[in-house]
mmCIF file of C-alpha atoms in Angstrom:
data_model
loop_
_atom_site.group_PDB
_atom_site.id
_atom_site.type_symbol
_atom_site.label_atom_id
_atom_site.label_comp_id
_atom_site.label_asym_id
_atom_site.label_seq_id
_atom_site.Cartn_x
_atom_site.Cartn_y
_atom_site.Cartn_z
ATOM 1 C CA MET A 23 72.109 85.585 107.169
ATOM 2 C CA ALA A 24 69.836 88.442 106.247
ATOM 3 C CA ASN A 25 67.343 87.899 103.461
ATOM 4 C CA HIS A 26 66.252 91.477 102.751
ATOM 5 C CA LYS A 27 68.366 93.945 100.854
ATOM 6 C CA SER A 28 67.970 96.554 103.546
ATOM 7 C CA ALA A 29 69.119 94.103 106.227
ATOM 8 C CA GLN A 30 72.168 93.168 104.150
ATOM 9 C CA LYS A 31 73.008 96.840 103.756
ATOM 10 C CA ARG A 32 72.698 97.377 107.508
ATOM 11 C CA ILE A 33 75.152 94.523 108.086
ATOM 12 C CA ARG A 34 77.657 96.124 105.713
ATOM 13 C CA GLN A 35 77.234 99.516 107.397
ATOM 14 C CA THR A 36 77.669 98.010 110.846
ATOM 15 C CA LYS A 37 80.948 96.352 109.817
ATOM 16 C CA LYS A 38 82.324 99.648 108.503
ATOM 17 C CA ARG A 39 81.270 101.582 111.586
ATOM 18 C CA THR A 40 82.623 98.942 113.936
ATOM 19 C CA GLU A 41 86.036 99.036 112.270
ATOM 20 C CA ARG A 42 86.106 102.828 112.295
ATOM 21 C CA ASN A 43 85.033 103.023 115.946
ATOM 22 C CA ARG A 44 87.601 100.398 116.953
ATOM 23 C CA TYR A 45 90.346 102.407 115.239
ATOM 24 C CA TYR A 46 89.451 105.630 117.020
ATOM 25 C CA LYS A 47 88.886 103.986 120.416
ATOM 26 C CA THR A 48 92.313 102.357 120.201
ATOM 27 C CA ARG A 49 93.845 105.651 119.143
ATOM 28 C CA ILE A 50 92.280 107.460 122.107
ATOM 29 C CA LYS A 51 93.536 104.805 124.537
ATOM 30 C CA ASN A 52 97.042 104.874 123.045
ATOM 31 C CA MET A 53 97.282 108.659 123.239
ATOM 32 C CA THR A 54 96.180 108.763 126.868
ATOM 33 C CA ARG A 55 98.504 105.875 127.768
ATOM 34 C CA ASN A 56 101.445 107.669 126.114
ATOM 35 C CA LEU A 57 100.684 110.777 128.141
ATOM 36 C CA HIS A 58 100.513 108.784 131.373
ATOM 37 C CA GLU A 59 103.831 107.092 130.578
ATOM 38 C CA THR A 60 105.438 110.438 129.815
ATOM 39 C CA LEU A 61 104.184 111.829 133.115
ATOM 40 C CA GLU A 62 105.560 108.809 134.977
ATOM 41 C CA ALA A 63 108.931 109.439 133.311
ATOM 42 C CA LYS A 64 108.624 113.049 134.580
ATOM 43 C CA ASP A 65 109.200 114.567 131.152
ATOM 44 C CA ILE A 66 106.949 117.581 131.620
ATOM 45 C CA SER A 67 107.778 119.454 128.405
ATOM 46 C CA LYS A 68 107.040 116.392 126.288
ATOM 47 C CA ALA A 69 103.862 115.773 128.281
ATOM 48 C CA GLN A 70 102.667 119.300 127.570
ATOM 49 C CA GLU A 71 103.311 118.845 123.849
ATOM 50 C CA LEU A 72 101.461 115.521 123.895
ATOM 51 C CA PHE A 73 98.581 117.154 125.739
ATOM 52 C CA LYS A 74 98.265 119.799 123.017
ATOM 53 C CA GLN A 75 98.106 117.088 120.355
ATOM 54 C CA ILE A 76 95.576 115.093 122.372
ATOM 55 C CA ASN A 77 93.398 118.159 122.900
ATOM 56 C CA GLN A 78 93.410 118.901 119.191
ATOM 57 C CA SER A 79 92.708 115.278 118.254
ATOM 58 C CA PHE A 80 89.848 114.851 120.702
ATOM 59 C CA HIS A 81 88.131 117.982 119.484
ATOM 60 C CA SER A 82 88.556 116.902 115.878
ATOM 61 C CA TYR A 83 86.909 113.603 116.863
ATOM 62 C CA VAL A 84 83.974 115.638 118.148
ATOM 63 C CA SER A 85 83.552 117.261 114.746
ATOM 64 C CA LYS A 86 83.772 113.821 113.090
ATOM 65 C CA GLY A 87 81.112 112.450 115.432
ATOM 66 C CA ILE A 88 83.394 109.923 117.124
ATOM 67 C CA LEU A 89 83.131 111.521 120.564
ATOM 68 C CA THR A 90 80.433 113.695 122.029
ATOM 69 C CA LYS A 91 81.359 117.206 123.074
ATOM 70 C CA ASN A 92 81.025 116.536 126.806
ATOM 71 C CA THR A 93 83.009 113.304 126.665
ATOM 72 C CA ALA A 94 85.899 115.007 124.901
ATOM 73 C CA ALA A 95 85.774 117.921 127.345
ATOM 74 C CA ARG A 96 85.791 115.552 130.323
ATOM 75 C CA LYS A 97 88.736 113.531 129.023
ATOM 76 C CA VAL A 98 90.730 116.632 128.119
ATOM 77 C CA SER A 99 89.986 118.217 131.482
ATOM 78 C CA ARG A 100 91.187 115.179 133.412
ATOM 79 C CA LEU A 101 94.360 114.912 131.368
ATOM 80 C CA ASN A 102 94.987 118.642 131.764
ATOM 81 C CA SER A 103 94.696 118.403 135.538
ATOM 82 C CA LEU A 104 97.196 115.524 135.547
ATOM 83 C CA VAL A 105 99.677 117.502 133.478
ATOM 84 C CA LYS A 106 99.310 120.590 135.667
ATOM 85 C CA LYS A 107 99.592 118.582 138.875
ATOM 86 C CA SER A 108 102.799 116.890 137.739
ATOM 87 C CA ALA A 109 104.223 120.215 136.502
ATOM 88 C CA LEU A 110 103.630 121.765 139.935
ATOM 89 C CA ALA A 111 105.130 118.756 141.698
ATOM 90 C CA ASN A 112 108.326 118.985 139.634
ATOM 91 C CA ALA A 113 108.639 122.760 139.848
#
């Protein structure tokens, strides 16, 4: 256990940040998994709606400091290409 006040504070901060990061990481994984499942079910209109929500969420995470700008852009870009590819395949 930490003996200094500053070290005890750092432990408390780390716990808070770890919980917050775990929440957002799980949320990101769940959103992408839901989109993949929707694409496998070939429900393109629902997939496009989900993609809009994901895009908005990821960019809000950038402003909160959860994701970096490039990471969010990369994830959104890959999901967008999947949605477009499946839309063209079903058209």
